Amino acid sequence: MDKTTLTTHQKALQINLDSQKYGTFAEIGGGQEVVRWFFKVGGAAGTVAKSISAYDMTVSDAIYGPTERYVCQERLSRMLDHEYDLLIDRLEVKRGKNTQFFVFADTVTIQGYQQRMDCHGWMGIRFQDNPMGKWNDVIIHVRFLEQERLQQQETLGILGVNLIYGAFYYNQDLVLLIESLMDNIAPGKIEVDLIDTAGHLFEKIDLRLLNLQLLVSGLTPVILFTPNGKAVQPSDLLYKKAILIERGRFEPVTNLNMEMMEVARAKFLQEPEIADVPKLEIMEITTRNLLTEMGTIDKDNFIQRIELLCALKQHVLISNYAEFYEISTYLNRFTKNLIGLVLGIPLLQELFNEKYYSYVEGGILEAMGRLFKKKIKLYVYPTYDPQTSKLITAENLEIKGSIKHIYNYLLESNHLVPLHPINPPLKSFSPKEVTEYIKSGDPRWKELVPIRAVEIIREKRYFGYKELEEASSNH
């Protein structure tokens, strides 16, 4: 579906003039910035049944129930439940046959009068797509990147109107709904890092793909999945954690990937500074590693990688960050504790290759400064060199040119931590080889992939899986 970008005024007015749309606005934490648009453009009496802002915590608890956290998805859901039930109870008999009832709610933290804070919030809409119909939900989490309170309030109002309009008019095209969230909002003002849906309209929607679309459409640089495959607000998991993160293609995840994390974990846990700090392990895939030769993302392939990693009880982070210093900067938004990056020798060689930093004003020196300015360590797994039949480690890796002095400094200062597995790799293989084995029916792939992943690949025929007999019959 193509769309013409309407102004916020036009969207609010169109909803006001639609006699079927009628509902409640419940806003906490950022003023009544969303409903204000509907009053501002005129005709709000045809849309606004009630507007409420329960700022006092005691008052809020009396309405929506007690809670430990006021800015969270659970609180938003309670607001939607309560206000929708009230709306239906009071108005369905009177006007239900001709009305699509809705409730818009948000609970946010924006800049306070005295102190600077992490500004974010939840907003959602519960709506009927037909009079007397069942309800549907669209819920998002937003991070405010602007620094001033008035700017954040203005953006909050525009985003809320976009969400309401999208839910009503783009609910058959969720890619369009997602992209429309940024209508009339300049880049760099917000990030939308989670979307959730419920209701019969969205029964066939795969929320993993829907959250991937946030990344593809540029609304967030990162999405994060828990081992149960559910997308979560990144800050909830990352906050104040010591984080161990391994970057890879995971197409599919291999025994080597898991071994790298296991050996790195043992070393990571020896760091005295994180003895009493909660810890989190993450497998990261960059969008660059999701692209096909055509420059697009194969959605089935994406789901297959996520499913295998989650089946192995891994948290999975998908990012738009090509460079390590970018992902470390992102993680440092939420934690000041140690971040460990797990990588092999091939990736380490790329990291210290100056040609990859031509677009950085200060070149590789600036990139290294950005990467290691916080509490960052690289845990380096050795690799087997088939040409020399020797094991290459962080200690004996040959770095050429003047950059070797920086490398040696990082090694000596324990920013580069060599890993020494009990059973070091005695041969080398690439992820592409494993995929080719799977596609060709070569049974060697089963020795290279975790048992649980083997079972899933065979059962669901992932990555073009063929049995040996099938592959033979095709030749």
C-alpha positions as a printed Julia matrix, in Angstrom:
475×3 Matrix{Float64}:
   0.0     0.0    0.0
   1.38    3.42  -0.95
   0.71    6.36   1.3
   0.92   10.12   1.18
   2.44   11.51   4.36
  -0.25   13.48   6.13
   0.56   16.15   8.68
  -0.25   15.46  12.32
  -3.04   18.03  12.05
  -4.55   16.19   9.07
  -4.39   12.81  10.82
  -6.03   14.06  14.02
  -8.72   15.91  12.07
  -9.49   12.87   9.91
 -10.03   10.76  13.02
 -12.16   13.49  14.63
 -14.35   13.65  11.52
 -14.79    9.86  11.42
 -18.04    9.43  13.35
 -17.31    5.76  14.13
 -14.08    6.36  16.07
 -14.75    7.12  19.74
 -12.68    6.48  22.82
 -10.61    7.28  25.88
  -7.17    8.84  26.24
  -5.17    7.94  29.37
  -1.74    9.58  29.57
   0.75    9.55  32.43
   4.16   11.19  32.72
   4.37   13.5   29.72
   1.28   15.67  29.93
  -1.75   15.13  27.72
   0.22   15.67  24.54
  -1.6    13.15  22.37
  -5.19   14.09  23.16
  -4.16   17.76  22.9
  -3.86   17.31  19.12
  -7.47   16.17  18.89
  -8.68   19.17  20.89
  -6.41   21.49  18.92
  -7.68   20.59  15.42
 -11.38   20.87  16.31
 -14.19   18.37  16.34
 -12.86   16.46  19.37
 -16.37   15.91  20.72
 -16.82   13.3   18.01
 -13.75   11.35  19.15
 -12.91   11.95  22.81
 -15.18   10.22  25.31
 -12.78   10.85  28.18
  -9.29   12.15  28.82
  -7.47   11.28  32.05
  -4.0    11.74  33.54
  -3.55   10.04  36.91
  -0.21   11.57  37.95
  -0.38   11.0   41.7
   0.86    7.46  42.41
  -1.8     6.83  45.04
  -4.51    7.96  42.64
  -2.98    5.92  39.83
  -2.81    2.82  42.03
  -6.43    3.29  43.09
  -7.48    3.27  39.43
  -5.13    0.75  37.84
  -3.91   -1.28  40.81
  -0.62   -1.13  42.76
   2.65   -1.63  40.93
   6.4    -1.54  41.57
   7.15    0.15  38.23
   5.03    2.82  36.61
   6.75    2.94  33.22
   6.51   -0.63  31.95
   4.42   -2.75  29.61
   2.51   -4.34  32.47
   1.33   -0.91  33.67
   0.29    0.07  30.16
  -1.68   -3.17  29.78
  -3.52   -2.49  33.03
  -4.42    0.99  31.81
  -5.76   -0.41  28.53
  -7.72   -3.15  30.34
  -9.31   -0.8   32.86
 -10.22    2.02  30.5
 -11.52   -0.28  27.76
 -13.74   -2.22  30.16
 -15.16    1.06  31.49
 -15.77    2.39  28.0
 -17.63   -0.71  26.85
 -19.6    -0.95  30.09
 -20.78    2.66  29.89
 -21.28    3.22  26.16
 -21.74   -0.05  24.27
 -25.51   -0.21  24.79
 -25.96    3.44  23.87
 -23.84    3.62  20.71
 -22.01    0.33  20.22
 -23.75   -0.61  16.96
 -22.3     2.41  15.17
 -18.99    2.89  16.98
 -15.47    1.5   16.84
 -14.41    2.02  20.44
 -10.76    2.56  21.3
  -8.49    3.39  24.21
  -5.15    5.11  23.75
  -2.76    4.99  26.71
   0.81    5.96  27.45
   3.05    5.91  30.49
   6.35    7.73  30.01
   9.32    9.31  31.71
  10.49   12.58  30.2
  13.04   15.12  31.42
  12.23   16.42  34.86
  12.5    19.96  36.16
  15.68   19.33  38.15
  17.44   16.12  37.16
  18.51   14.51  33.87
  17.16   11.02  33.39
  16.77    8.15  30.96
  13.67    9.13  29.01
  11.46    6.44  27.56
   7.93    5.14  27.65
   5.25    2.72  26.56
   2.25    3.6   24.46
  -0.51    1.53  22.98
  -3.96    1.49  21.49
  -6.76   -1.03  22.02
  -9.33   -0.72  19.27
 -12.21   -2.37  17.48
 -11.83   -2.73  13.72
 -15.63   -2.95  13.37
 -18.55   -1.83  15.55
 -19.36   -4.49  18.18
 -16.13   -6.24  17.16
 -13.42   -7.81  19.28
 -10.53   -5.67  20.41
  -6.99   -5.56  19.02
  -3.82   -4.08  20.54
  -0.76   -2.37  19.1
   1.87   -1.52  21.73
   5.3     0.1   21.28
   8.24    1.08  23.46
   9.93    4.39  22.66
  13.2     5.99  23.74
  13.45    9.78  23.63
  16.79   11.0   22.3
  16.11   14.74  22.59
  17.36   16.46  25.73
  14.69   19.09  26.39
  11.35   18.42  28.03
   9.28   20.5   25.59
  10.86   18.77  22.59
  10.11   15.37  24.09
   6.5    16.33  24.8
   6.0    17.57  21.25
   7.44   14.37  19.79
   5.35   12.27  22.17
   2.18   13.93  20.9
   3.04   13.39  17.23
   4.04    9.76  17.81
   0.78    9.06  19.63
  -1.3    10.47  16.78
   0.74    8.4   14.31
   0.1     5.23  16.31
  -3.65    5.84  16.55
  -3.92    6.67  12.85
  -1.79    3.68  11.84
  -3.81    1.27  13.98
  -7.06    2.36  12.35
  -5.99    2.85   8.75
  -2.88    0.7    8.22
  -3.73   -2.41  10.26
  -3.71   -4.54   7.09
  -0.15   -3.44   6.25
   2.02   -3.48   9.35
   5.17   -2.48   7.47
   3.37    0.7    6.5
   2.09    1.12  10.06
   5.64    0.85  11.42
   7.1     3.28   8.89
   4.27    5.76   9.49
   5.22    6.0   13.17
   8.0     8.38  12.12
   5.76   10.66  10.04
   6.56   14.3   10.88
   9.3    13.22  13.31
  12.85   14.09  12.26
  15.59   11.42  12.49
  17.44   11.36  15.79
  14.49   12.33  17.98
  13.29    8.87  19.07
  13.91    5.15  18.77
  11.1     2.6   18.75
  12.79   -0.6   19.91
   9.83   -2.92  20.49
   6.4    -3.55  19.02
   3.78   -5.98  20.31
   0.35   -6.87  18.97
  -2.67   -8.85  20.12
  -6.14   -9.64  18.83
  -7.74  -11.39  15.88
  -6.39   -8.9   13.32
  -2.85   -9.96  14.15
  -3.24  -13.7   14.81
  -1.01  -14.66  11.88
   1.66  -12.05  12.59
   5.12  -13.32  13.57
   6.29  -10.8   16.16
   9.92  -11.69  15.51
   9.57  -10.47  11.93
   7.54   -7.47  13.02
  10.3    -6.4   15.4
  12.9    -7.03  12.71
  10.97   -4.52  10.6
  11.67   -1.85  13.24
  15.36   -2.4   12.51
  14.96   -2.57   8.72
  12.87    0.61   8.7
  15.45    2.46  10.78
  13.35    3.01  13.91
  15.93    1.31  16.14
  19.54    0.16  15.84
  18.93   -2.94  17.96
  16.3    -5.57  18.76
  16.7    -8.18  21.47
  15.1   -11.61  21.92
  14.98  -13.75  25.05
  15.54  -17.55  24.89
  11.77  -18.04  24.56
  11.9   -16.12  21.27
  10.07  -13.07  22.61
  11.25   -9.57  21.7
  11.94   -7.44  24.78
  12.82   -3.87  25.57
  16.67   -3.95  25.47
  17.23   -1.74  28.51
  15.2    -4.09  30.72
  17.73   -6.87  30.15
  20.93   -4.84  29.74
  20.56   -2.45  32.67
  23.61   -2.56  34.99
  24.66   -6.01  33.76
  28.13   -7.33  33.01
  27.67   -8.46  29.41
  29.43  -11.17  27.42
  28.55  -10.95  23.74
  29.58  -13.07  20.76
  29.14  -11.84  17.2
  28.6   -14.29  14.36
  26.49  -15.38  11.39
  25.06  -18.42  13.2
  23.87  -19.87   9.9
  23.57  -22.27  11.61
  24.99  -21.98  15.11
  27.88  -24.44  15.45
  29.63  -26.33  18.23
  32.52  -23.91  17.76
  30.25  -20.92  18.46
  29.07  -22.52  21.69
  32.6   -23.57  22.66
  33.84  -20.0   22.18
  31.18  -18.68  24.52
  31.82  -21.42  27.08
  35.58  -20.83  27.22
  35.12  -17.05  27.27
  32.57  -17.38  30.08
  35.05  -19.23  32.27
  37.57  -16.41  31.82
  34.95  -13.68  32.15
  33.73  -15.03  35.49
  37.26  -14.76  36.87
  37.17  -10.96  36.55
  37.1    -9.73  40.17
  35.26   -6.5   39.33
  32.09   -8.36  38.3
  31.98  -10.9   41.12
  28.82   -9.38  42.6
  27.33   -8.02  39.38
  24.43   -9.68  37.48
  25.63  -11.11  34.17
  24.12  -11.61  30.73
  25.28  -13.61  27.71
  24.19  -12.59  24.22
  24.67  -13.89  20.69
  24.71  -11.0   18.21
  23.96  -10.98  14.49
  24.46   -7.8   12.49
  22.02   -6.97   9.72
  25.02   -7.07   7.38
  25.31  -10.78   8.19
  21.62  -11.28   7.41
  21.79   -9.86   3.89
  21.52  -12.09   0.84
  23.57  -11.52  -2.31
  20.65   -9.39  -3.54
  21.03   -7.08  -0.54
  17.75   -8.15   1.07
  16.97  -10.11   4.24
  15.66  -13.65   3.79
  12.98  -13.73   6.5
  12.78  -17.52   6.65
  16.55  -17.72   7.09
  16.37  -15.09   9.85
  13.71  -17.07  11.73
  15.74  -20.27  11.4
  18.83  -18.7   12.95
  16.81  -17.17  15.8
  14.98  -20.43  16.53
  18.17  -22.46  16.8
  19.88  -19.96  19.1
  16.79  -19.7   21.3
  16.5   -23.5   21.42
  20.02  -23.44  22.89
  18.8   -21.01  25.59
  20.58  -17.99  24.14
  19.62  -14.34  24.19
  19.84  -12.99  20.63
  20.6    -9.42  19.67
  20.17   -8.15  16.1
  21.95   -4.88  15.39
  22.64   -2.38  12.63
  26.15   -1.85  14.01
  28.88   -2.98  11.65
  31.75   -2.07  13.99
  32.51   -3.31  17.48
  32.95    0.19  18.87
  29.37    0.97  17.81
  27.83   -1.95  19.67
  29.97   -1.26  22.76
  28.82    2.39  22.73
  25.2     1.23  22.54
  25.61   -1.21  25.44
  27.27    1.51  27.51
  23.99    3.42  27.46
  22.63    0.86  29.89
  25.6    -0.44  31.84
  28.89    0.84  33.19
  30.03   -2.67  34.06
  32.45   -4.82  32.1
  31.54   -5.76  28.53
  33.31   -8.77  27.04
  33.34   -9.26  23.27
  33.97  -12.86  22.2
  35.62  -13.32  18.82
  37.91  -15.56  16.83
  41.19  -14.77  15.12
  39.65  -14.03  11.68
  37.4   -11.34  13.15
  40.26   -9.98  15.25
  42.34   -9.61  12.07
  39.51   -7.61  10.49
  39.26   -5.48  13.61
  42.91   -4.44  13.23
  42.75   -3.86   9.47
  43.03   -0.14   8.75
  41.05   -0.32   5.49
  37.81   -0.88   7.41
  38.06    2.53   9.09
  38.46    4.82   6.09
  35.12    6.48   6.91
  36.15    7.27  10.5
  37.7    10.73  10.64
  40.51    9.65  12.94
  40.92    6.27  11.24
  41.71    3.12  13.19
  43.21    5.1   16.08
  39.92    6.87  16.74
  37.98    3.63  16.33
  40.17    1.88  18.89
  39.82    4.81  21.26
  36.04    4.59  21.0
  36.05    0.83  21.52
  38.32    0.71  24.55
  37.43    3.99  26.3
  34.97    2.15  28.56
  35.26   -1.17  30.39
  35.75   -3.36  27.31
  37.72   -6.57  26.88
  38.07   -8.8   23.84
  38.16  -12.52  24.57
  40.02  -14.07  21.65
  39.52  -17.72  20.69
  42.39  -19.39  18.76
  42.09  -20.72  15.24
  43.81  -23.48  13.28
  45.89  -22.4   10.29
  45.75  -25.18   7.65
  48.69  -23.67   5.74
  51.12  -23.91   8.64
  49.29  -26.61  10.65
  49.71  -24.35  13.67
  47.35  -22.79  16.18
  47.07  -19.02  15.9
  46.37  -17.28  19.2
  46.09  -13.68  20.32
  49.71  -13.95  21.53
  51.3   -15.18  18.29
  49.06  -13.44  15.75
  51.19  -11.42  13.35
  50.0    -7.83  13.04
  51.77   -5.79  10.37
  52.48   -2.08  10.22
  52.43    0.56  12.93
  49.14   -0.74  14.3
  51.05   -3.65  15.87
  52.22   -1.26  18.62
  48.61   -0.55  19.58
  47.87   -4.28  19.42
  50.78   -5.12  21.71
  49.72   -2.44  24.18
  46.17   -3.81  24.32
  47.5    -7.34  24.79
  49.86   -6.33  27.59
  47.21   -4.22  29.34
  44.77   -7.17  29.36
  42.26   -5.52  27.02
  42.89   -8.46  24.69
  42.41  -11.7   26.61
  43.75  -14.86  24.91
  41.56  -17.94  25.37
  43.12  -21.38  25.77
  40.53  -24.15  25.3
  41.33  -27.59  26.7
  40.74  -29.08  23.26
  41.89  -26.43  20.78
  40.59  -26.66  17.19
  42.65  -29.04  15.04
  41.01  -28.07  11.78
  39.34  -25.06  10.28
  35.96  -24.68   8.61
  33.8   -21.75   7.59
  30.09  -21.29   8.37
  29.43  -21.38   4.63
  30.91  -24.89   4.47
  28.49  -26.09   7.15
  25.55  -24.64   5.21
  26.76  -26.31   2.02
  27.05  -29.65   3.82
  23.43  -29.29   4.97
  22.18  -28.43   1.49
  24.13  -31.21  -0.22
  23.19  -33.92   2.25
  26.8   -34.31   3.44
  26.45  -35.85   6.94
  29.61  -34.12   8.21
  27.51  -31.11   9.24
  25.97  -33.11  12.09
  29.38  -33.32  13.77
  29.77  -29.54  13.65
  26.37  -28.47  15.02
  24.91  -28.87  18.56
  22.67  -31.93  18.93
  19.51  -29.92  19.64
  20.13  -27.76  16.57
  20.67  -30.9   14.45
  17.28  -32.21  15.56
  15.5   -28.98  14.63
  17.26  -28.65  11.26
  16.29  -32.2   10.32
  12.75  -31.95  11.66
  11.94  -28.59  10.03
  14.28  -28.95   7.04
  16.03  -25.68   7.76
  18.82  -24.15   5.66
  17.83  -26.19   2.6
  18.38  -29.46   4.47
  18.45  -32.67   2.44
  19.09  -36.25   3.44
  21.98  -37.88   1.58
  19.61  -40.03  -0.49
  17.63  -36.96  -1.58
  20.76  -35.12  -2.59
  22.0   -38.13  -4.59
  18.69  -38.53  -6.45
  18.91  -34.91  -7.64
  22.16  -35.54  -9.5
